[in-house]
Coordinates of C-alpha atoms and ligand atoms in Angstrom, one line a residue:
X9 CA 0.0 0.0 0.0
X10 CA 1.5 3.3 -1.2
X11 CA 2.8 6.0 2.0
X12 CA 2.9 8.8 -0.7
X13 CA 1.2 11.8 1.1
X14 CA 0.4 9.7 4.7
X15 CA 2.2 10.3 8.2
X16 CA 4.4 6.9 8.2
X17 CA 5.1 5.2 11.2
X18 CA 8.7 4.3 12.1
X19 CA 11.6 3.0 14.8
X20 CA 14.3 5.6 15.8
X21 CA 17.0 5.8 18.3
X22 CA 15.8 9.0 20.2
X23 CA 18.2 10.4 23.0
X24 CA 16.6 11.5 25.9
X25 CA 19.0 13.7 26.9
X26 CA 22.6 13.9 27.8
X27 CA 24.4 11.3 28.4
X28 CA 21.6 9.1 28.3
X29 CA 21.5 5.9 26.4
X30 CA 19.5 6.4 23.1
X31 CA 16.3 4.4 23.9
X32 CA 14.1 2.9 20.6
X33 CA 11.1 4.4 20.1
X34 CA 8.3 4.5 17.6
X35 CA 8.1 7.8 16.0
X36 CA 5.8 9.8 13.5
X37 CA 7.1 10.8 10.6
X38 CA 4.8 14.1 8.2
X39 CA 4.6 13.2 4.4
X40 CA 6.8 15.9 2.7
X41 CA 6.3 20.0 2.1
X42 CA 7.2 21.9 -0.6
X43 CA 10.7 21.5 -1.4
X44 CA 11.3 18.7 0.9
X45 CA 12.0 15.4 0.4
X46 CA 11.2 12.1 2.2
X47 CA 13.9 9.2 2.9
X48 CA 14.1 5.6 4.1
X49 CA 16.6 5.7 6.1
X50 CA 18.2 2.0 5.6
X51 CA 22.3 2.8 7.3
X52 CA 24.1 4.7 9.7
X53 CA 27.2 5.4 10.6
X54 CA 28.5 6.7 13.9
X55 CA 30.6 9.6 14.0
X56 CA 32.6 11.3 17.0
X57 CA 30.4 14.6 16.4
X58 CA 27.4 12.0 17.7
X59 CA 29.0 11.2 20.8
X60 CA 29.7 14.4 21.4
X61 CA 26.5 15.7 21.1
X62 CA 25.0 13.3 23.0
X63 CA 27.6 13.9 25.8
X64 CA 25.8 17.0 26.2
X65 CA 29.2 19.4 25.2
X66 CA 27.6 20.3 22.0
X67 CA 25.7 23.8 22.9
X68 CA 23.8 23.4 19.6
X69 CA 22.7 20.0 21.3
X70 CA 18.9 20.1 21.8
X71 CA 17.5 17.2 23.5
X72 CA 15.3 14.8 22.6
X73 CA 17.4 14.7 19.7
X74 CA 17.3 11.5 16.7
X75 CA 20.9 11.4 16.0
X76 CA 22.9 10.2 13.0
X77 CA 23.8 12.1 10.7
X78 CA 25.9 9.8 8.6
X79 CA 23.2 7.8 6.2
X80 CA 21.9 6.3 3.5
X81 CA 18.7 5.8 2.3
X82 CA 15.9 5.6 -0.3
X83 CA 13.5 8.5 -1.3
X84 CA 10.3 7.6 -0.5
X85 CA 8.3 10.7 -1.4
X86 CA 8.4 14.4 -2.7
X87 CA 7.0 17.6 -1.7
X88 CA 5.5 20.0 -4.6
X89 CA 8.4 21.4 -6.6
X90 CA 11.1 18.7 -5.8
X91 CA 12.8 18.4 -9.5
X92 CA 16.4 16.5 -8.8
X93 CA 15.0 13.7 -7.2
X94 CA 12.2 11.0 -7.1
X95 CA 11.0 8.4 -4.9
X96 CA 13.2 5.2 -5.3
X97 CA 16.6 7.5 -5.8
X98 CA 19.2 6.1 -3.8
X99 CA 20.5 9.3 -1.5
X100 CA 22.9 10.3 0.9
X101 CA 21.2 13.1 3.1
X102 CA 24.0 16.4 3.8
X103 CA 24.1 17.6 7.0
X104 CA 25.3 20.6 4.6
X105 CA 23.2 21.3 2.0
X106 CA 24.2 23.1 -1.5
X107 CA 21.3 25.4 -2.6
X108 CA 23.2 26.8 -5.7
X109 CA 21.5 30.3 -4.9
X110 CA 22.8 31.5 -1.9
X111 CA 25.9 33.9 -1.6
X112 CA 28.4 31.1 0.0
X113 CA 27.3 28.6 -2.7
X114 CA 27.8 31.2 -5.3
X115 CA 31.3 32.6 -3.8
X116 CA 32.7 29.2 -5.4
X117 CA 35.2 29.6 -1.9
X118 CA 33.2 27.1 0.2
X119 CA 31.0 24.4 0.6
X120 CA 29.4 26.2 3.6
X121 CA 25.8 26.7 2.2
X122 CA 23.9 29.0 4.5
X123 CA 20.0 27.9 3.5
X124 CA 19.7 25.9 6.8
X125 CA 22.4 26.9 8.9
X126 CA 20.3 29.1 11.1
X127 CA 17.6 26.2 12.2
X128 CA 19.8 23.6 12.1
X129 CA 20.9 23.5 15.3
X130 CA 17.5 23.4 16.9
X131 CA 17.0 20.5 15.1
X132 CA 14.3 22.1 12.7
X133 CA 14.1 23.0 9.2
X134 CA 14.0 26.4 7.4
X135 CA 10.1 27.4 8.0
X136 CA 10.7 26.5 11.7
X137 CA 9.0 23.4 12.1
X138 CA 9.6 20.0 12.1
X139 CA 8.2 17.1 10.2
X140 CA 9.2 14.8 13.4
X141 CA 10.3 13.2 13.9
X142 CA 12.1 11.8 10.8
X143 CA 14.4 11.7 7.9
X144 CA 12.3 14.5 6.0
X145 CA 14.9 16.8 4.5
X146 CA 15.0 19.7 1.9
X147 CA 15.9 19.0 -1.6
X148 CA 18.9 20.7 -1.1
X149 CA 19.6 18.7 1.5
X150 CA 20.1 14.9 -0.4
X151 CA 22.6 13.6 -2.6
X152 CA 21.6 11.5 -5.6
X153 CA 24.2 8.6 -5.7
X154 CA 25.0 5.0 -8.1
X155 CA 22.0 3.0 -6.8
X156 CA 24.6 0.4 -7.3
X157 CA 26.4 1.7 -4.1
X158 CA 25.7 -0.7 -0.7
X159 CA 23.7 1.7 1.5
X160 CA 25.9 0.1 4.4
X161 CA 29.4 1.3 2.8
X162 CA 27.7 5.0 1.1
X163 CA 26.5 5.8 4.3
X164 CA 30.0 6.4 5.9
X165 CA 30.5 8.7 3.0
X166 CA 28.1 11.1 4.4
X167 CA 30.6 12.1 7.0
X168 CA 33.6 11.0 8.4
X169 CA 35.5 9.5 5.1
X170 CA 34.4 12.2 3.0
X171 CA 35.5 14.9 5.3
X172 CA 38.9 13.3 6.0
X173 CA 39.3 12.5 2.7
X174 CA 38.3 16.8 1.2
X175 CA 40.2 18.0 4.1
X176 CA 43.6 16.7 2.4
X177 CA 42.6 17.0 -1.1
X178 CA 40.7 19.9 -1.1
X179 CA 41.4 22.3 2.2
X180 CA 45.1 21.6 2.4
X181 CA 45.4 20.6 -1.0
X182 CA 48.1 18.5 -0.4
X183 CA 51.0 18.4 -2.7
X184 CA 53.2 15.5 -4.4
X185 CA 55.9 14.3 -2.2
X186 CA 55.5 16.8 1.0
X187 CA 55.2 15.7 4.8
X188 CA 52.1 15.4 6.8
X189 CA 51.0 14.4 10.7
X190 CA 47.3 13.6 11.0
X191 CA 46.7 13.6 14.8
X192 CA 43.9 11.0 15.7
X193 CA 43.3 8.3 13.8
X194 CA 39.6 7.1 13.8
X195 CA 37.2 7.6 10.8
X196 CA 38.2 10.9 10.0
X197 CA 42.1 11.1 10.3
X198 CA 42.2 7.7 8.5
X199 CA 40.5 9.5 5.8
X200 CA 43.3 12.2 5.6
X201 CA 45.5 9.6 5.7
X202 CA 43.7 8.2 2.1
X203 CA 43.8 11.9 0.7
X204 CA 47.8 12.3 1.2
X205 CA 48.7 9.0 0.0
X206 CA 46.2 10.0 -3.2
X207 CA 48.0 13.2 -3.3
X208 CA 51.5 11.2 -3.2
X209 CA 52.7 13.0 0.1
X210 CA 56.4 11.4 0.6
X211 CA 55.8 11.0 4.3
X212 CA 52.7 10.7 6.3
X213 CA 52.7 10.2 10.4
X214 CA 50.1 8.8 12.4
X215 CA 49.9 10.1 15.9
X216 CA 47.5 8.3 17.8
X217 CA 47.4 7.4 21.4
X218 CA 46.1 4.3 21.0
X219 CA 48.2 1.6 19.2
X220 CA 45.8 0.0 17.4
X221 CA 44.7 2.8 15.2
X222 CA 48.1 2.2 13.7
X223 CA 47.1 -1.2 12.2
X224 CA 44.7 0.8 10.4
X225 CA 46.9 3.6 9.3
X226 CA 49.4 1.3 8.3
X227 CA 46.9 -0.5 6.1
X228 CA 45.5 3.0 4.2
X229 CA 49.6 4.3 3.2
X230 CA 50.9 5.7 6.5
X231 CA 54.5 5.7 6.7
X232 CA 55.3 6.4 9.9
X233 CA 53.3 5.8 13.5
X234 CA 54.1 7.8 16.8
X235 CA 52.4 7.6 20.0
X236 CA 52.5 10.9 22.1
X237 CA 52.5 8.6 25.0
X238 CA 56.4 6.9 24.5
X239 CA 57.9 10.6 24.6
X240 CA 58.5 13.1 27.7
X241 CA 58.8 16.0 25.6
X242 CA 56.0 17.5 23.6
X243 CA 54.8 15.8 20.6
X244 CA 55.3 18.8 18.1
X245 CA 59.0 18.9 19.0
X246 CA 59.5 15.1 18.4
X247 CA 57.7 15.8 14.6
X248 CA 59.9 18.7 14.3
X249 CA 62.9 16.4 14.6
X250 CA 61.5 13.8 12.6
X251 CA 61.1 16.1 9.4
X252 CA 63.9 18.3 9.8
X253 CA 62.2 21.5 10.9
X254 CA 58.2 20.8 10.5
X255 CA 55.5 19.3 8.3
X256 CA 54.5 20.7 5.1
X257 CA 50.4 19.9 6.5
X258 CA 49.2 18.8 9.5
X259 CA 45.7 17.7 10.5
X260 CA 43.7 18.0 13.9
X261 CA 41.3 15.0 13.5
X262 CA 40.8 14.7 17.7
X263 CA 38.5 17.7 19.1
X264 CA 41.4 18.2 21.5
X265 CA 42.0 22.1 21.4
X266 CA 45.9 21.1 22.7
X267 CA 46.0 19.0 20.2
X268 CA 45.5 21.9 18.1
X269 CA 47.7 24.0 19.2
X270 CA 50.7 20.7 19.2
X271 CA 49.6 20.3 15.2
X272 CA 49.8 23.8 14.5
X273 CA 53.2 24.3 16.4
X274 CA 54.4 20.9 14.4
X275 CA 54.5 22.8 11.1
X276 CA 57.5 24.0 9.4
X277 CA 58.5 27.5 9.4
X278 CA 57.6 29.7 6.4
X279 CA 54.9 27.7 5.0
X280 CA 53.1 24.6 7.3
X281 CA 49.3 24.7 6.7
X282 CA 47.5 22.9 10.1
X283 CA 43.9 21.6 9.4
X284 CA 41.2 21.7 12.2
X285 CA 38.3 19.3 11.2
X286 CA 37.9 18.2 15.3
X287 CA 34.9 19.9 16.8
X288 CA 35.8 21.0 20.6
X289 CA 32.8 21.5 23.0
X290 CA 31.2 24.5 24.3
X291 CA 33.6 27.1 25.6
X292 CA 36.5 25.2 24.8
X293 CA 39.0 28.0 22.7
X294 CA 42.6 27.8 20.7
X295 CA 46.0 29.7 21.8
X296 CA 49.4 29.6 20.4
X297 CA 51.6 32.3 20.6
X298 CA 51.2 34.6 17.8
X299 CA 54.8 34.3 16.4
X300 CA 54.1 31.0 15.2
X301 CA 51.4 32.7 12.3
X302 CA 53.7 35.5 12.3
X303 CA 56.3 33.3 11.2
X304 CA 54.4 31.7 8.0
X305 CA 52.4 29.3 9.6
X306 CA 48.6 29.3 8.7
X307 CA 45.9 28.1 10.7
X308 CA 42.8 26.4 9.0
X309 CA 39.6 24.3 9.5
X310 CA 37.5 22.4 7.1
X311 CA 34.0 20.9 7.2
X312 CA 32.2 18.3 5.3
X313 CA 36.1 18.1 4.0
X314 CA 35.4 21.6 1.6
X315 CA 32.8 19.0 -0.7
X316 CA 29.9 20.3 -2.1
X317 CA 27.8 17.8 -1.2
X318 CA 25.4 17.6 -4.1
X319 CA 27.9 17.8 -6.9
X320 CA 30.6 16.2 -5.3
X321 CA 29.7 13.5 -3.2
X322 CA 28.3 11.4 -6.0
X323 CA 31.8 11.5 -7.5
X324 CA 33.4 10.3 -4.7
X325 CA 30.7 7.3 -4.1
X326 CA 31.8 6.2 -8.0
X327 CA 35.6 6.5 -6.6
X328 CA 34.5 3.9 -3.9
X329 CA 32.3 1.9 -7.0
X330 CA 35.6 2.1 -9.0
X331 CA 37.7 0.8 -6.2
X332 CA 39.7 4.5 -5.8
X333 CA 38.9 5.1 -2.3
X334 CA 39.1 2.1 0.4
X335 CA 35.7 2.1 2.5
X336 CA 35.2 -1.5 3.5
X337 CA 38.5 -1.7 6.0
X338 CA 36.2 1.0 7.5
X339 CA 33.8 -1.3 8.9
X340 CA 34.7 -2.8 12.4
X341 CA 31.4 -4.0 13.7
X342 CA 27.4 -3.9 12.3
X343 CA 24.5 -3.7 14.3
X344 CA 20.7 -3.5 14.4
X345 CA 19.1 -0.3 15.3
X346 CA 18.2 -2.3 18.5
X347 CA 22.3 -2.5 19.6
X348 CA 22.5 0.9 18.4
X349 CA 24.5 2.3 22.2
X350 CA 27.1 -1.2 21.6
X351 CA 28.2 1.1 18.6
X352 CA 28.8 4.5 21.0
X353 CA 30.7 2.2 23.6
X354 CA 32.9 0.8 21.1
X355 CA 33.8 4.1 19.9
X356 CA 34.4 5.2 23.0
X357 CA 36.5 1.9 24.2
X358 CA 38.3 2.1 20.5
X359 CA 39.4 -1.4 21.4
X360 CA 38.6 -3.4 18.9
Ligands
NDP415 N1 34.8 19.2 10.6 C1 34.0 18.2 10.2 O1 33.3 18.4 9.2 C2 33.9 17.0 11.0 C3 34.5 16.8 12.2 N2 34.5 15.7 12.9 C4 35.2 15.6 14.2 O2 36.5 15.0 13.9 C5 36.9 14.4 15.1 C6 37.3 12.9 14.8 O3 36.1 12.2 14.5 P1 36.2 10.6 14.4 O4 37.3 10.2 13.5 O5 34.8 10.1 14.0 O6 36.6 10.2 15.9 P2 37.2 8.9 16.6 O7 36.8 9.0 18.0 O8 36.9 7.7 15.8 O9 38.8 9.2 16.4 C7 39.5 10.1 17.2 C8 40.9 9.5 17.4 O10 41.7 10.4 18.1 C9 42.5 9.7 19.1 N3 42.9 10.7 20.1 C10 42.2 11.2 21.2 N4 43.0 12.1 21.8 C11 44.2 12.1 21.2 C12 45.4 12.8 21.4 N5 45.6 13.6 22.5 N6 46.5 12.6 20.6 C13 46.3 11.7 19.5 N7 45.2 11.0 19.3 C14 44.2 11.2 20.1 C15 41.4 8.7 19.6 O11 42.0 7.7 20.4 P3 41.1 6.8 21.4 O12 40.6 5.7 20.6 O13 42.2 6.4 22.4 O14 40.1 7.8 22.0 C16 40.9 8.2 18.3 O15 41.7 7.2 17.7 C17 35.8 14.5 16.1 O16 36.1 15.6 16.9 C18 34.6 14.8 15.3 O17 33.6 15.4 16.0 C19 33.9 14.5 12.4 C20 33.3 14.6 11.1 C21 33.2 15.8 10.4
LIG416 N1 27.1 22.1 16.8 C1 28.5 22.3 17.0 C2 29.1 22.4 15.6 C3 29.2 21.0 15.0 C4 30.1 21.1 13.8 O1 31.2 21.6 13.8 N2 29.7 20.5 12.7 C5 30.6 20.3 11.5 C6 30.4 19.0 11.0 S1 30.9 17.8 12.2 C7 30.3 16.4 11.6 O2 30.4 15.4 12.1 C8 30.1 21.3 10.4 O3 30.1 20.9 9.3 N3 29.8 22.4 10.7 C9 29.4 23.4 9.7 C10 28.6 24.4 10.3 O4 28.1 25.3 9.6 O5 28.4 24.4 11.6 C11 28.8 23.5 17.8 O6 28.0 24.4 17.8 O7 29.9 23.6 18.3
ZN417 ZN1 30.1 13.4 11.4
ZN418 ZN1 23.6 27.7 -0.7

């Protein structure tokens, strides 16, 4: 029997509040408005910016709150004017949209679309209300990818690969054989690890505190693995002896506004770019002494990895089709929606 135009009834992992488990609930979702689209939401990643949220640092975190933000999914209806997509498209929803119209998306200097930026964070969409509880997004909002693309691979292209991956590529633009550091090595910095071996960096460091990341950064084209743990002295200066004065990039892939500052401080003299793609929580600021910006080093962040989610991200699903980019070694553990905290222990735990 056809949904088109009804309310649908639907399980989601709703948290409470913070630092609660996310408890299963059944939830209403409202057919589609003009503009909006509706989606069958079918895989999930986790990301770190879930946990964090949840934790309650987030101060954009509104409670109850459906996270996941890092999906895949099938249209299942359209409002009145949607013209890019239709139901039975295969999509990957963007957490930043690309409306073509407005003045960021027209600056052709960012991927930083401002249509929903100002509602976002309160959980609702641009006319101020919510169709909620569910996956109905604007138009602008979805990504039209191969439907040949497993929705439980694509959907860790919504976020953490994708932004790794842009951040080296496209923020830092890495170049052929320079030196990079990628501080953290989960989903994301694993990514920028992906992006500077595709860029051909000569040397690329993992720096991780726990050891087993390195299996994985060993795996994706890292060339070298150091563990801020084993040293007494501070981790920029052991990089700086390492590479003879500094890395050419360096990428913040923690949260961790020291670790900030120790990637920053780790790049060479004259020309060192450092990357901030962590998100630190509320109230949490950056410091260095100026001299080291002074002295040709340039401080940077990146979201979504720079893409343009609508006329990007379909490229880069074909890179994983055409074997290009490595998403598979990705996936440690799958659960049902039911198991859906295991996931946010194991993240936390990273033993695995
Ligand atoms: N800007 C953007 O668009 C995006 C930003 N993010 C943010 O990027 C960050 C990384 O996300 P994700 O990869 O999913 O997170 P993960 O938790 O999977 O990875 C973070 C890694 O950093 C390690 N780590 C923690 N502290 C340090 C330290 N002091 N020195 C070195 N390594 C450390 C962790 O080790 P351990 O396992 O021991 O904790 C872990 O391996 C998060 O802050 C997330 O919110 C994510 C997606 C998009
Ligand atoms: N709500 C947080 C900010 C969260 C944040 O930094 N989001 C990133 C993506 S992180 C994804 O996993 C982002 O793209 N931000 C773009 C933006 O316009 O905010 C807070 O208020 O600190
Ligand atoms: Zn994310
Ligand atoms: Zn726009």
């Amino acid at each position: 029997m056809s949904t088109v135009g009804k309310t649908i009834r639907c399980k989601a992992a709703v948290a409470w509040g913070p630092a609660q488990p996310l408890s299963i609930e059944e939830i209403e979702v409202a057919p589609p408005k003009k503009g909006e689209v509706r989606i069958k939401i079918l895989a999930t990643g986790v990301c770190h910016t879930d946990a964090f949220t949840l934790s309650g640092k987030d101060p954009e975190g509104v409670f109850p709150i459906i996270l996941g933000h890092e999906g895949g999914g099938i249209v299942e209806s359209i409002g009145e004017e949607v013209t890019t997509v239709q139901p039975g498209d295969h999509v990957i929803p963007l957490y930043i949209p690309e409306c073509r119209t407005c003045k960021f998306c027209k600056s052709g200097k960012t991927n930083l679309c401002s249509i929903v930026r100002a509602t976002q964070g309160r959980g609702l969409l641009p006319d101020e209300t919510t169709r909620f509880t569910c996956k109905v997004l604007l138009e602008i909002s979805v990504a039209k990818i191969n439907p040949h693309a497993p929705f439980d691979k694509a959907c860790l292209l919504g976020c953490g690969i994708t932004t790794g991956f842009g951040a080296a590529i496209k923020t830092a633009d890495v170049q052929p054989n320079s030196t990079v550091a990628v501080f953290g090595c989960g989903g994301v910095g694993l990514s920028v690890i992906q992006g500077a071996v595709a860029r051909n960096a000569s040397k690329i460091i993992a720096v991780d505190l726990n050891p087993k990341k390195f299996e994985y950064a060993k795996k994706l084209g890292a060339t070298d693995f150091v563990n801020p743990a084993d040293f007494e002295k501070p981790i920029q200066e052991v990089l700086i002896e390492m590479t003879d004065g500094g890395l050419d990039y360096t990428f913040d892939c923690t949260g961790n506004t020291s670790v900030m500052r120790a990637a920053l401080e780790a790049c060479h003299k004259g020309w060192g770019q450092s990357i901030i793609i962590g998100v630190a929580g509320a109230g949490e600021e950056i410091s260095t002494r100026p001299l080291q910006l002074v002295t040709g080093r340039v401080w940077k962040g990146s979201a979504f990895g720079g893409i343009k989610g609508r006329s990007e991200l379909p490229g880069i699903v074909d890179d994983y089709l055409n074997k290009k980019l490595e998403v598979d070694l990705y996936i440690t553990h799958k659960f049902k929606l039911e198991e859906i905290n295991k996931a946010f222990e194991l993240m936390h735990d990273g033993d695995w």
